Structures are given as C-alpha cells and as structure tokens.
Amino acid sequence: MDISEKEPLIYDLALDAPIQKVWQAISDKDKMVQWYFPMMEDFKPQVGFVTQFDVVHPESGNHYQHKWTVTEALDQRKLSYEWNYPDYPGNGLLTFELEPNGDKTHLKLTFKALESFEPQKYPELSMANFNEGWTYFTNALADFVNKQ
C-alpha cells in the first residue's frame, strides 16, 4: 500500500455505544488492556502523564518500547498523546475525538507523524504498517464497546 509518510491516517467510526463507554475504553487502563495493549501497566488521561511498555512484533520478534505522553485530555471529547519508540527515530501524535450521537458515538481517530520514523531504515515503522495496526485496533475497539 502506498501511503504517504506525511499525510495523517484518519479513521471515522460510528460506534453503537454511548460516549461514556467509549471514553472509558480509550482512557481507563483496565478497559484499554482488554482491546488495545494488554501489557500496558498504567494510563491516566491527564496532560503530562507518561507511560511506557514493551511490545514484541509478532512477525519479526523485535521489541518496541512504546512511550506515550498525554498532550490533551478533554473529558469525553478528546484525548491526544505523543507516541514514540525511545530506541528508534520518529514521533507521532494519536488523537481520539468523540461526538455523541444519541446513544451512539462518532469517533475520529487520527495518527500523524510529527517526526519521521525513518521507514526506509525501519520498514516496520512505515505508515502502511501503522495503517494495518490502526485498522486492527479500530475494529477491536468497535467490537469491545459494542459488546459491553
């Protein structure tokens, strides 16, 4: 897939769940580990909060230490955090934006590279691979909140 490293990845989801439930799924560590990253030890939707955890790539076996720093947290409306790998170049920004729609929720997820992840050197960090990952996670989130 030819995805520009400069263009953000944007996903729009219509979730069959109230906004409170969706907010908990993306901001409460006990919910996040059920659909997102089970190895995450802590998360708080507070500006300045930092969490780190190790993820092993399923195909290569490479370890990727994830570091997230919360940059914006508006209760039940918006959550953003910088996303990087301390042992690799690059920095991204992940943003969840929520809008109520009756007893359902519209979620817009945006991931953009703030600094290049140097995909020529590290192909696993290409935007095409991020797209595969976000497609997986948006489906997992929808399944999670729709079953709750």
PDB file of N, CA and C in Angstrom, residues 15-120:
ATOM      1  N   LEU A  15     -19.873   4.160  16.437  1.00  0.00           N
ATOM      2  CA  LEU A  15     -19.882   3.120  17.469  1.00  0.00           C
ATOM      3  C   LEU A  15     -21.254   3.013  18.116  1.00  0.00           C
ATOM      4  N   ASP A  16     -21.705   1.797  18.287  1.00  0.00           N
ATOM      5  CA  ASP A  16     -23.016   1.520  18.864  1.00  0.00           C
ATOM      6  C   ASP A  16     -22.897   1.455  20.382  1.00  0.00           C
ATOM      7  N   ALA A  17     -22.428   2.568  20.956  1.00  0.00           N
ATOM      8  CA  ALA A  17     -22.225   2.640  22.402  1.00  0.00           C
ATOM      9  C   ALA A  17     -22.265   4.109  22.811  1.00  0.00           C
ATOM     10  N   PRO A  18     -22.737   4.392  24.035  1.00  0.00           N
ATOM     11  CA  PRO A  18     -22.767   5.780  24.493  1.00  0.00           C
ATOM     12  C   PRO A  18     -21.347   6.325  24.689  1.00  0.00           C
ATOM     13  N   ILE A  19     -21.235   7.634  24.640  1.00  0.00           N
ATOM     14  CA  ILE A  19     -19.934   8.282  24.694  1.00  0.00           C
ATOM     15  C   ILE A  19     -19.166   7.944  25.978  1.00  0.00           C
ATOM     16  N   GLN A  20     -19.873   7.784  27.113  1.00  0.00           N
ATOM     17  CA  GLN A  20     -19.198   7.459  28.370  1.00  0.00           C
ATOM     18  C   GLN A  20     -18.450   6.126  28.257  1.00  0.00           C
ATOM     19  N   LYS A  21     -19.080   5.167  27.627  1.00  0.00           N
ATOM     20  CA  LYS A  21     -18.482   3.840  27.470  1.00  0.00           C
ATOM     21  C   LYS A  21     -17.269   3.896  26.535  1.00  0.00           C
ATOM     22  N   VAL A  22     -17.383   4.669  25.464  1.00  0.00           N
ATOM     23  CA  VAL A  22     -16.266   4.805  24.525  1.00  0.00           C
ATOM     24  C   VAL A  22     -15.110   5.529  25.203  1.00  0.00           C
ATOM     25  N   TRP A  23     -15.422   6.594  25.951  1.00  0.00           N
ATOM     26  CA  TRP A  23     -14.373   7.327  26.665  1.00  0.00           C
ATOM     27  C   TRP A  23     -13.638   6.394  27.629  1.00  0.00           C
ATOM     28  N   GLN A  24     -14.367   5.597  28.374  1.00  0.00           N
ATOM     29  CA  GLN A  24     -13.712   4.652  29.288  1.00  0.00           C
ATOM     30  C   GLN A  24     -12.822   3.680  28.531  1.00  0.00           C
ATOM     31  N   ALA A  25     -13.268   3.215  27.380  1.00  0.00           N
ATOM     32  CA  ALA A  25     -12.495   2.243  26.598  1.00  0.00           C
ATOM     33  C   ALA A  25     -11.165   2.814  26.125  1.00  0.00           C
ATOM     34  N   ILE A  26     -11.107   4.135  25.883  1.00  0.00           N
ATOM     35  CA  ILE A  26      -9.866   4.734  25.385  1.00  0.00           C
ATOM     36  C   ILE A  26      -9.052   5.434  26.461  1.00  0.00           C
ATOM     37  N   SER A  27      -9.584   5.531  27.687  1.00  0.00           N
ATOM     38  CA  SER A  27      -8.879   6.302  28.714  1.00  0.00           C
ATOM     39  C   SER A  27      -8.690   5.579  30.044  1.00  0.00           C
ATOM     40  N   ASP A  28      -9.359   4.466  30.258  1.00  0.00           N
ATOM     41  CA  ASP A  28      -9.267   3.709  31.511  1.00  0.00           C
ATOM     42  C   ASP A  28      -8.378   2.490  31.273  1.00  0.00           C
ATOM     43  N   LYS A  29      -7.257   2.440  31.969  1.00  0.00           N
ATOM     44  CA  LYS A  29      -6.278   1.373  31.754  1.00  0.00           C
ATOM     45  C   LYS A  29      -6.909  -0.006  31.840  1.00  0.00           C
ATOM     46  N   ASP A  30      -7.818  -0.220  32.781  1.00  0.00           N
ATOM     47  CA  ASP A  30      -8.432  -1.541  32.941  1.00  0.00           C
ATOM     48  C   ASP A  30      -9.276  -1.936  31.728  1.00  0.00           C
ATOM     49  N   LYS A  31      -9.826  -0.956  31.029  1.00  0.00           N
ATOM     50  CA  LYS A  31     -10.564  -1.233  29.785  1.00  0.00           C
ATOM     51  C   LYS A  31      -9.595  -1.340  28.604  1.00  0.00           C
ATOM     52  N   MET A  32      -8.612  -0.454  28.552  1.00  0.00           N
ATOM     53  CA  MET A  32      -7.668  -0.413  27.428  1.00  0.00           C
ATOM     54  C   MET A  32      -6.923  -1.733  27.244  1.00  0.00           C
ATOM     55  N   VAL A  33      -6.561  -2.374  28.349  1.00  0.00           N
ATOM     56  CA  VAL A  33      -5.795  -3.629  28.229  1.00  0.00           C
ATOM     57  C   VAL A  33      -6.640  -4.760  27.645  1.00  0.00           C
ATOM     58  N   GLN A  34      -7.952  -4.586  27.628  1.00  0.00           N
ATOM     59  CA  GLN A  34      -8.825  -5.637  27.095  1.00  0.00           C
ATOM     60  C   GLN A  34      -8.919  -5.620  25.571  1.00  0.00           C
ATOM     61  N   TRP A  35      -8.662  -4.480  24.943  1.00  0.00           N
ATOM     62  CA  TRP A  35      -8.783  -4.410  23.478  1.00  0.00           C
ATOM     63  C   TRP A  35      -7.557  -3.814  22.786  1.00  0.00           C
ATOM     64  N   TYR A  36      -6.650  -3.212  23.533  1.00  0.00           N
ATOM     65  CA  TYR A  36      -5.602  -2.379  22.956  1.00  0.00           C
ATOM     66  C   TYR A  36      -4.231  -2.997  23.193  1.00  0.00           C
ATOM     67  N   PHE A  37      -3.628  -2.720  24.327  1.00  0.00           N
ATOM     68  CA  PHE A  37      -2.313  -3.256  24.656  1.00  0.00           C
ATOM     69  C   PHE A  37      -2.378  -3.917  26.028  1.00  0.00           C
ATOM     70  N   PRO A  38      -2.511  -5.248  26.079  1.00  0.00           N
ATOM     71  CA  PRO A  38      -2.656  -5.934  27.366  1.00  0.00           C
ATOM     72  C   PRO A  38      -1.446  -5.782  28.283  1.00  0.00           C
ATOM     73  N   MET A  39      -0.288  -5.441  27.718  1.00  0.00           N
ATOM     74  CA  MET A  39       0.916  -5.307  28.535  1.00  0.00           C
ATOM     75  C   MET A  39       1.067  -3.916  29.170  1.00  0.00           C
ATOM     76  N   MET A  40       0.150  -3.003  28.865  1.00  0.00           N
ATOM     77  CA  MET A  40       0.205  -1.661  29.431  1.00  0.00           C
ATOM     78  C   MET A  40      -0.014  -1.740  30.942  1.00  0.00           C
ATOM     79  N   GLU A  41       0.872  -1.113  31.692  1.00  0.00           N
ATOM     80  CA  GLU A  41       0.774  -1.179  33.154  1.00  0.00           C
ATOM     81  C   GLU A  41       0.009  -0.018  33.761  1.00  0.00           C
ATOM     82  N   ASP A  42      -0.013   1.128  33.076  1.00  0.00           N
ATOM     83  CA  ASP A  42      -0.684   2.283  33.659  1.00  0.00           C
ATOM     84  C   ASP A  42      -1.064   3.260  32.551  1.00  0.00           C
ATOM     85  N   PHE A  43      -2.138   3.983  32.774  1.00  0.00           N
ATOM     86  CA  PHE A  43      -2.535   5.064  31.878  1.00  0.00           C
ATOM     87  C   PHE A  43      -3.486   5.977  32.631  1.00  0.00           C
ATOM     88  N   LYS A  44      -3.290   7.277  32.441  1.00  0.00           N
ATOM     89  CA  LYS A  44      -4.200   8.274  33.006  1.00  0.00           C
ATOM     90  C   LYS A  44      -4.430   9.348  31.944  1.00  0.00           C
ATOM     91  N   PRO A  45      -5.676   9.732  31.722  1.00  0.00           N
ATOM     92  CA  PRO A  45      -5.966  10.782  30.746  1.00  0.00           C
ATOM     93  C   PRO A  45      -5.710  12.167  31.337  1.00  0.00           C
ATOM     94  N   GLN A  46      -4.445  12.431  31.651  1.00  0.00           N
ATOM     95  CA  GLN A  46      -4.039  13.701  32.255  1.00  0.00           C
ATOM     96  C   GLN A  46      -2.861  14.253  31.464  1.00  0.00           C
ATOM     97  N   VAL A  47      -2.941  15.525  31.095  1.00  0.00           N
ATOM     98  CA  VAL A  47      -1.858  16.149  30.339  1.00  0.00           C
ATOM     99  C   VAL A  47      -0.548  15.987  31.109  1.00  0.00           C
ATOM    100  N   GLY A  48       0.474  15.534  30.410  1.00  0.00           N
ATOM    101  CA  GLY A  48       1.785  15.319  31.005  1.00  0.00           C
ATOM    102  C   GLY A  48       2.025  13.899  31.477  1.00  0.00           C
ATOM    103  N   PHE A  49       0.963  13.092  31.589  1.00  0.00           N
ATOM    104  CA  PHE A  49       1.141  11.709  32.031  1.00  0.00           C
ATOM    105  C   PHE A  49       1.957  10.945  30.987  1.00  0.00           C
ATOM    106  N   VAL A  50       2.920  10.146  31.469  1.00  0.00           N
ATOM    107  CA  VAL A  50       3.779   9.346  30.590  1.00  0.00           C
ATOM    108  C   VAL A  50       3.659   7.886  30.992  1.00  0.00           C
ATOM    109  N   THR A  51       3.523   7.016  30.000  1.00  0.00           N
ATOM    110  CA  THR A  51       3.546   5.579  30.245  1.00  0.00           C
ATOM    111  C   THR A  51       4.477   4.935  29.230  1.00  0.00           C
ATOM    112  N   GLN A  52       5.102   3.832  29.634  1.00  0.00           N
ATOM    113  CA  GLN A  52       5.981   3.080  28.743  1.00  0.00           C
ATOM    114  C   GLN A  52       5.711   1.596  28.927  1.00  0.00           C
ATOM    115  N   PHE A  53       5.799   0.855  27.829  1.00  0.00           N
ATOM    116  CA  PHE A  53       5.633  -0.592  27.888  1.00  0.00           C
ATOM    117  C   PHE A  53       6.260  -1.203  26.650  1.00  0.00           C
ATOM    118  N   ASP A  54       6.601  -2.473  26.756  1.00  0.00           N
ATOM    119  CA  ASP A  54       7.305  -3.186  25.698  1.00  0.00           C
ATOM    120  C   ASP A  54       6.325  -4.019  24.880  1.00  0.00           C
ATOM    121  N   VAL A  55       6.468  -3.948  23.550  1.00  0.00           N
ATOM    122  CA  VAL A  55       5.647  -4.742  22.637  1.00  0.00           C
ATOM    123  C   VAL A  55       6.586  -5.535  21.739  1.00  0.00           C
ATOM    124  N   VAL A  56       6.308  -6.821  21.590  1.00  0.00           N
ATOM    125  CA  VAL A  56       7.095  -7.667  20.699  1.00  0.00           C
ATOM    126  C   VAL A  56       6.342  -7.793  19.380  1.00  0.00           C
ATOM    127  N   HIS A  57       7.005  -7.421  18.278  1.00  0.00           N
ATOM    128  CA  HIS A  57       6.378  -7.516  16.952  1.00  0.00           C
ATOM    129  C   HIS A  57       6.109  -8.982  16.648  1.00  0.00           C
ATOM    130  N   PRO A  58       4.865  -9.340  16.275  1.00  0.00           N
ATOM    131  CA  PRO A  58       4.507 -10.753  16.115  1.00  0.00           C
ATOM    132  C   PRO A  58       5.255 -11.474  14.997  1.00  0.00           C
ATOM    133  N   GLU A  59       5.678 -10.756  13.970  1.00  0.00           N
ATOM    134  CA  GLU A  59       6.359 -11.420  12.857  1.00  0.00           C
ATOM    135  C   GLU A  59       7.871 -11.422  13.014  1.00  0.00           C
ATOM    136  N   SER A  60       8.449 -10.278  13.373  1.00  0.00           N
ATOM    137  CA  SER A  60       9.911 -10.180  13.433  1.00  0.00           C
ATOM    138  C   SER A  60      10.484 -10.589  14.783  1.00  0.00           C
ATOM    139  N   GLY A  61       9.661 -10.497  15.832  1.00  0.00           N
ATOM    140  CA  GLY A  61      10.176 -10.755  17.172  1.00  0.00           C
ATOM    141  C   GLY A  61      10.921  -9.566  17.754  1.00  0.00           C
ATOM    142  N   ASN A  62      10.989  -8.449  17.008  1.00  0.00           N
ATOM    143  CA  ASN A  62      11.662  -7.251  17.510  1.00  0.00           C
ATOM    144  C   ASN A  62      10.862  -6.646  18.660  1.00  0.00           C
ATOM    145  N   HIS A  63      11.604  -6.088  19.619  1.00  0.00           N
ATOM    146  CA  HIS A  63      10.984  -5.410  20.758  1.00  0.00           C
ATOM    147  C   HIS A  63      10.867  -3.924  20.443  1.00  0.00           C
ATOM    148  N   TYR A  64       9.700  -3.368  20.739  1.00  0.00           N
ATOM    149  CA  TYR A  64       9.463  -1.941  20.565  1.00  0.00           C
ATOM    150  C   TYR A  64       8.964  -1.378  21.884  1.00  0.00           C
ATOM    151  N   GLN A  65       9.846  -0.644  22.561  1.00  0.00           N
ATOM    152  CA  GLN A  65       9.454   0.049  23.779  1.00  0.00           C
ATOM    153  C   GLN A  65       8.563   1.211  23.357  1.00  0.00           C
ATOM    154  N   HIS A  66       7.310   1.213  23.785  1.00  0.00           N
ATOM    155  CA  HIS A  66       6.373   2.291  23.469  1.00  0.00           C
ATOM    156  C   HIS A  66       6.439   3.334  24.578  1.00  0.00           C
ATOM    157  N   LYS A  67       6.439   4.589  24.186  1.00  0.00           N
ATOM    158  CA  LYS A  67       6.367   5.682  25.154  1.00  0.00           C
ATOM    159  C   LYS A  67       5.275   6.637  24.689  1.00  0.00           C
ATOM    160  N   TRP A  68       4.297   6.849  25.555  1.00  0.00           N
ATOM    161  CA  TRP A  68       3.203   7.761  25.264  1.00  0.00           C
ATOM    162  C   TRP A  68       3.238   8.905  26.276  1.00  0.00           C
ATOM    163  N   THR A  69       3.025  10.121  25.794  1.00  0.00           N
ATOM    164  CA  THR A  69       2.928  11.298  26.649  1.00  0.00           C
ATOM    165  C   THR A  69       1.624  12.013  26.313  1.00  0.00           C
ATOM    166  N   VAL A  70       0.722  12.094  27.277  1.00  0.00           N
ATOM    167  CA  VAL A  70      -0.580  12.728  27.047  1.00  0.00           C
ATOM    168  C   VAL A  70      -0.379  14.231  26.839  1.00  0.00           C
ATOM    169  N   THR A  71      -0.920  14.736  25.729  1.00  0.00           N
ATOM    170  CA  THR A  71      -0.785  16.156  25.393  1.00  0.00           C
ATOM    171  C   THR A  71      -2.103  16.920  25.501  1.00  0.00           C
ATOM    172  N   GLU A  72      -3.218  16.195  25.456  1.00  0.00           N
ATOM    173  CA  GLU A  72      -4.531  16.838  25.573  1.00  0.00           C
ATOM    174  C   GLU A  72      -5.530  15.821  26.102  1.00  0.00           C
ATOM    175  N   ALA A  73      -6.355  16.258  27.053  1.00  0.00           N
ATOM    176  CA  ALA A  73      -7.385  15.380  27.614  1.00  0.00           C
ATOM    177  C   ALA A  73      -8.597  16.227  27.985  1.00  0.00           C
ATOM    178  N   LEU A  74      -9.640  16.113  27.174  1.00  0.00           N
ATOM    179  CA  LEU A  74     -10.902  16.809  27.421  1.00  0.00           C
ATOM    180  C   LEU A  74     -11.954  15.732  27.657  1.00  0.00           C
ATOM    181  N   ASP A  75     -12.414  15.619  28.887  1.00  0.00           N
ATOM    182  CA  ASP A  75     -13.281  14.522  29.305  1.00  0.00           C
ATOM    183  C   ASP A  75     -14.400  14.247  28.304  1.00  0.00           C
ATOM    184  N   GLN A  76     -14.438  13.007  27.837  1.00  0.00           N
ATOM    185  CA  GLN A  76     -15.464  12.507  26.926  1.00  0.00           C
ATOM    186  C   GLN A  76     -15.525  13.275  25.601  1.00  0.00           C
ATOM    187  N   ARG A  77     -14.430  13.993  25.262  1.00  0.00           N
ATOM    188  CA  ARG A  77     -14.416  14.732  23.989  1.00  0.00           C
ATOM    189  C   ARG A  77     -13.163  14.474  23.172  1.00  0.00           C
ATOM    190  N   LYS A  78     -11.992  14.553  23.826  1.00  0.00           N
ATOM    191  CA  LYS A  78     -10.756  14.461  23.046  1.00  0.00           C
ATOM    192  C   LYS A  78      -9.615  13.958  23.922  1.00  0.00           C
ATOM    193  N   LEU A  79      -8.810  13.066  23.337  1.00  0.00           N
ATOM    194  CA  LEU A  79      -7.633  12.540  24.022  1.00  0.00           C
ATOM    195  C   LEU A  79      -6.518  12.430  22.993  1.00  0.00           C
ATOM    196  N   SER A  80      -5.378  13.067  23.290  1.00  0.00           N
ATOM    197  CA  SER A  80      -4.226  13.016  22.388  1.00  0.00           C
ATOM    198  C   SER A  80      -2.986  12.642  23.177  1.00  0.00           C
ATOM    199  N   TYR A  81      -2.134  11.846  22.527  1.00  0.00           N
ATOM    200  CA  TYR A  81      -0.827  11.587  23.119  1.00  0.00           C
ATOM    201  C   TYR A  81       0.225  11.373  22.052  1.00  0.00           C
ATOM    202  N   GLU A  82       1.426  11.871  22.403  1.00  0.00           N
ATOM    203  CA  GLU A  82       2.568  11.615  21.540  1.00  0.00           C
ATOM    204  C   GLU A  82       2.946  10.159  21.709  1.00  0.00           C
ATOM    205  N   TRP A  83       3.408   9.580  20.615  1.00  0.00           N
ATOM    206  CA  TRP A  83       3.678   8.145  20.552  1.00  0.00           C
ATOM    207  C   TRP A  83       5.055   7.979  19.941  1.00  0.00           C
ATOM    208  N   ASN A  84       6.001   7.424  20.701  1.00  0.00           N
ATOM    209  CA  ASN A  84       7.304   7.158  20.106  1.00  0.00           C
ATOM    210  C   ASN A  84       7.914   5.893  20.677  1.00  0.00           C
ATOM    211  N   TYR A  85       9.021   5.539  20.084  1.00  0.00           N
ATOM    212  CA  TYR A  85       9.785   4.356  20.477  1.00  0.00           C
ATOM    213  C   TYR A  85      11.174   4.859  20.846  1.00  0.00           C
ATOM    214  N   PRO A  86      11.540   4.898  22.136  1.00  0.00           N
ATOM    215  CA  PRO A  86      12.804   5.501  22.545  1.00  0.00           C
ATOM    216  C   PRO A  86      14.044   4.947  21.832  1.00  0.00           C
ATOM    217  N   ASP A  87      13.997   3.707  21.375  1.00  0.00           N
ATOM    218  CA  ASP A  87      15.167   3.123  20.715  1.00  0.00           C
ATOM    219  C   ASP A  87      15.180   3.350  19.206  1.00  0.00           C
ATOM    220  N   TYR A  88      14.197   4.067  18.683  1.00  0.00           N
ATOM    221  CA  TYR A  88      14.070   4.291  17.239  1.00  0.00           C
ATOM    222  C   TYR A  88      13.766   5.759  16.978  1.00  0.00           C
ATOM    223  N   PRO A  89      14.043   6.234  15.754  1.00  0.00           N
ATOM    224  CA  PRO A  89      13.707   7.619  15.428  1.00  0.00           C
ATOM    225  C   PRO A  89      12.201   7.783  15.248  1.00  0.00           C
ATOM    226  N   GLY A  90      11.770   9.030  15.297  1.00  0.00           N
ATOM    227  CA  GLY A  90      10.381   9.329  14.985  1.00  0.00           C
ATOM    228  C   GLY A  90       9.531   9.650  16.192  1.00  0.00           C
ATOM    229  N   ASN A  91       8.434  10.330  15.906  1.00  0.00           N
ATOM    230  CA  ASN A  91       7.470  10.697  16.932  1.00  0.00           C
ATOM    231  C   ASN A  91       6.130  10.904  16.235  1.00  0.00           C
ATOM    232  N   GLY A  92       5.084  10.371  16.822  1.00  0.00           N
ATOM    233  CA  GLY A  92       3.752  10.513  16.248  1.00  0.00           C
ATOM    234  C   GLY A  92       2.803  11.135  17.243  1.00  0.00           C
ATOM    235  N   LEU A  93       1.650  11.527  16.745  1.00  0.00           N
ATOM    236  CA  LEU A  93       0.592  12.057  17.597  1.00  0.00           C
ATOM    237  C   LEU A  93      -0.684  11.295  17.283  1.00  0.00           C
ATOM    238  N   LEU A  94      -1.250  10.696  18.320  1.00  0.00           N
ATOM    239  CA  LEU A  94      -2.503   9.965  18.197  1.00  0.00           C
ATOM    240  C   LEU A  94      -3.596  10.793  18.858  1.00  0.00           C
ATOM    241  N   THR A  95      -4.710  10.987  18.152  1.00  0.00           N
ATOM    242  CA  THR A  95      -5.819  11.767  18.696  1.00  0.00           C
ATOM    243  C   THR A  95      -7.124  11.008  18.512  1.00  0.00           C
ATOM    244  N   PHE A  96      -7.871  10.901  19.607  1.00  0.00           N
ATOM    245  CA  PHE A  96      -9.231  10.370  19.589  1.00  0.00           C
ATOM    246  C   PHE A  96     -10.160  11.563  19.798  1.00  0.00           C
ATOM    247  N   GLU A  97     -11.127  11.770  18.899  1.00  0.00           N
ATOM    248  CA  GLU A  97     -12.127  12.822  19.063  1.00  0.00           C
ATOM    249  C   GLU A  97     -13.499  12.164  19.083  1.00  0.00           C
ATOM    250  N   LEU A  98     -14.284  12.463  20.124  1.00  0.00           N
ATOM    251  CA  LEU A  98     -15.584  11.828  20.309  1.00  0.00           C
ATOM    252  C   LEU A  98     -16.705  12.844  20.178  1.00  0.00           C
ATOM    253  N   GLU A  99     -17.801  12.411  19.551  1.00  0.00           N
ATOM    254  CA  GLU A  99     -19.020  13.213  19.465  1.00  0.00           C
ATOM    255  C   GLU A  99     -20.200  12.314  19.773  1.00  0.00           C
ATOM    256  N   PRO A 100     -21.078  12.745  20.697  1.00  0.00           N
ATOM    257  CA  PRO A 100     -22.259  11.931  20.957  1.00  0.00           C
ATOM    258  C   PRO A 100     -23.217  11.995  19.777  1.00  0.00           C
ATOM    259  N   ASN A 101     -23.916  10.904  19.573  1.00  0.00           N
ATOM    260  CA  ASN A 101     -24.941  10.829  18.526  1.00  0.00           C
ATOM    261  C   ASN A 101     -26.084  10.008  19.114  1.00  0.00           C
ATOM    262  N   GLY A 102     -26.880  10.663  19.956  1.00  0.00           N
ATOM    263  CA  GLY A 102     -27.917   9.945  20.695  1.00  0.00           C
ATOM    264  C   GLY A 102     -27.246   8.996  21.672  1.00  0.00           C
ATOM    265  N   ASP A 103     -27.613   7.708  21.617  1.00  0.00           N
ATOM    266  CA  ASP A 103     -26.981   6.724  22.499  1.00  0.00           C
ATOM    267  C   ASP A 103     -25.812   6.027  21.795  1.00  0.00           C
ATOM    268  N   LYS A 104     -25.348   6.626  20.713  1.00  0.00           N
ATOM    269  CA  LYS A 104     -24.192   6.116  19.972  1.00  0.00           C
ATOM    270  C   LYS A 104     -23.095   7.175  20.002  1.00  0.00           C
ATOM    271  N   THR A 105     -21.934   6.851  19.432  1.00  0.00           N
ATOM    272  CA  THR A 105     -20.802   7.774  19.446  1.00  0.00           C
ATOM    273  C   THR A 105     -20.104   7.775  18.094  1.00  0.00           C
ATOM    274  N   HIS A 106     -19.765   8.970  17.638  1.00  0.00           N
ATOM    275  CA  HIS A 106     -18.896   9.101  16.466  1.00  0.00           C
ATOM    276  C   HIS A 106     -17.477   9.303  16.998  1.00  0.00           C
ATOM    277  N   LEU A 107     -16.554   8.476  16.532  1.00  0.00           N
ATOM    278  CA  LEU A 107     -15.154   8.573  16.944  1.00  0.00           C
ATOM    279  C   LEU A 107     -14.296   8.829  15.717  1.00  0.00           C
ATOM    280  N   LYS A 108     -13.469   9.841  15.813  1.00  0.00           N
ATOM    281  CA  LYS A 108     -12.474  10.108  14.769  1.00  0.00           C
ATOM    282  C   LYS A 108     -11.111   9.868  15.395  1.00  0.00           C
ATOM    283  N   LEU A 109     -10.362   8.939  14.817  1.00  0.00           N
ATOM    284  CA  LEU A 109      -9.010   8.640  15.279  1.00  0.00           C
ATOM    285  C   LEU A 109      -8.046   9.144  14.215  1.00  0.00           C
ATOM    286  N   THR A 110      -7.063   9.923  14.644  1.00  0.00           N
ATOM    287  CA  THR A 110      -6.055  10.456  13.725  1.00  0.00           C
ATOM    288  C   THR A 110      -4.674  10.111  14.257  1.00  0.00           C
ATOM    289  N   PHE A 111      -3.832   9.558  13.380  1.00  0.00           N
ATOM    290  CA  PHE A 111      -2.433   9.307  13.720  1.00  0.00           C
ATOM    291  C   PHE A 111      -1.580  10.016  12.681  1.00  0.00           C
ATOM    292  N   LYS A 112      -0.688  10.882  13.167  1.00  0.00           N
ATOM    293  CA  LYS A 112       0.197  11.561  12.219  1.00  0.00           C
ATOM    294  C   LYS A 112       1.619  11.549  12.751  1.00  0.00           C
ATOM    295  N   ALA A 113       2.550  11.489  11.811  1.00  0.00           N
ATOM    296  CA  ALA A 113       3.966  11.526  12.164  1.00  0.00           C
ATOM    297  C   ALA A 113       4.366  12.981  12.386  1.00  0.00           C
ATOM    298  N   LEU A 114       4.901  13.270  13.566  1.00  0.00           N
ATOM    299  CA  LEU A 114       5.431  14.599  13.850  1.00  0.00           C
ATOM    300  C   LEU A 114       6.890  14.677  13.405  1.00  0.00           C
ATOM    301  N   GLU A 115       7.593  13.563  13.551  1.00  0.00           N
ATOM    302  CA  GLU A 115       8.973  13.406  13.085  1.00  0.00           C
ATOM    303  C   GLU A 115       9.037  12.050  12.408  1.00  0.00           C
ATOM    304  N   SER A 116       9.820  11.940  11.350  1.00  0.00           N
ATOM    305  CA  SER A 116       9.875  10.702  10.572  1.00  0.00           C
ATOM    306  C   SER A 116      10.313   9.509  11.415  1.00  0.00           C
ATOM    307  N   PHE A 117       9.646   8.389  11.190  1.00  0.00           N
ATOM    308  CA  PHE A 117      10.030   7.122  11.811  1.00  0.00           C
ATOM    309  C   PHE A 117      11.086   6.394  10.964  1.00  0.00           C
ATOM    310  N   GLU A 118      11.559   7.058   9.919  1.00  0.00           N
ATOM    311  CA  GLU A 118      12.579   6.526   9.012  1.00  0.00           C
ATOM    312  C   GLU A 118      12.228   5.128   8.503  1.00  0.00           C
ATOM    313  N   PRO A 119      11.084   5.010   7.801  1.00  0.00           N
ATOM    314  CA  PRO A 119      10.633   3.696   7.347  1.00  0.00           C
ATOM    315  C   PRO A 119      11.563   3.031   6.331  1.00  0.00           C
ATOM    316  N   GLN A 120      12.402   3.821   5.652  1.00  0.00           N
ATOM    317  CA  GLN A 120      13.353   3.212   4.730  1.00  0.00           C
ATOM    318  C   GLN A 120      14.336   2.331   5.509  1.00  0.00           C
TER     319      GLN A 120
END
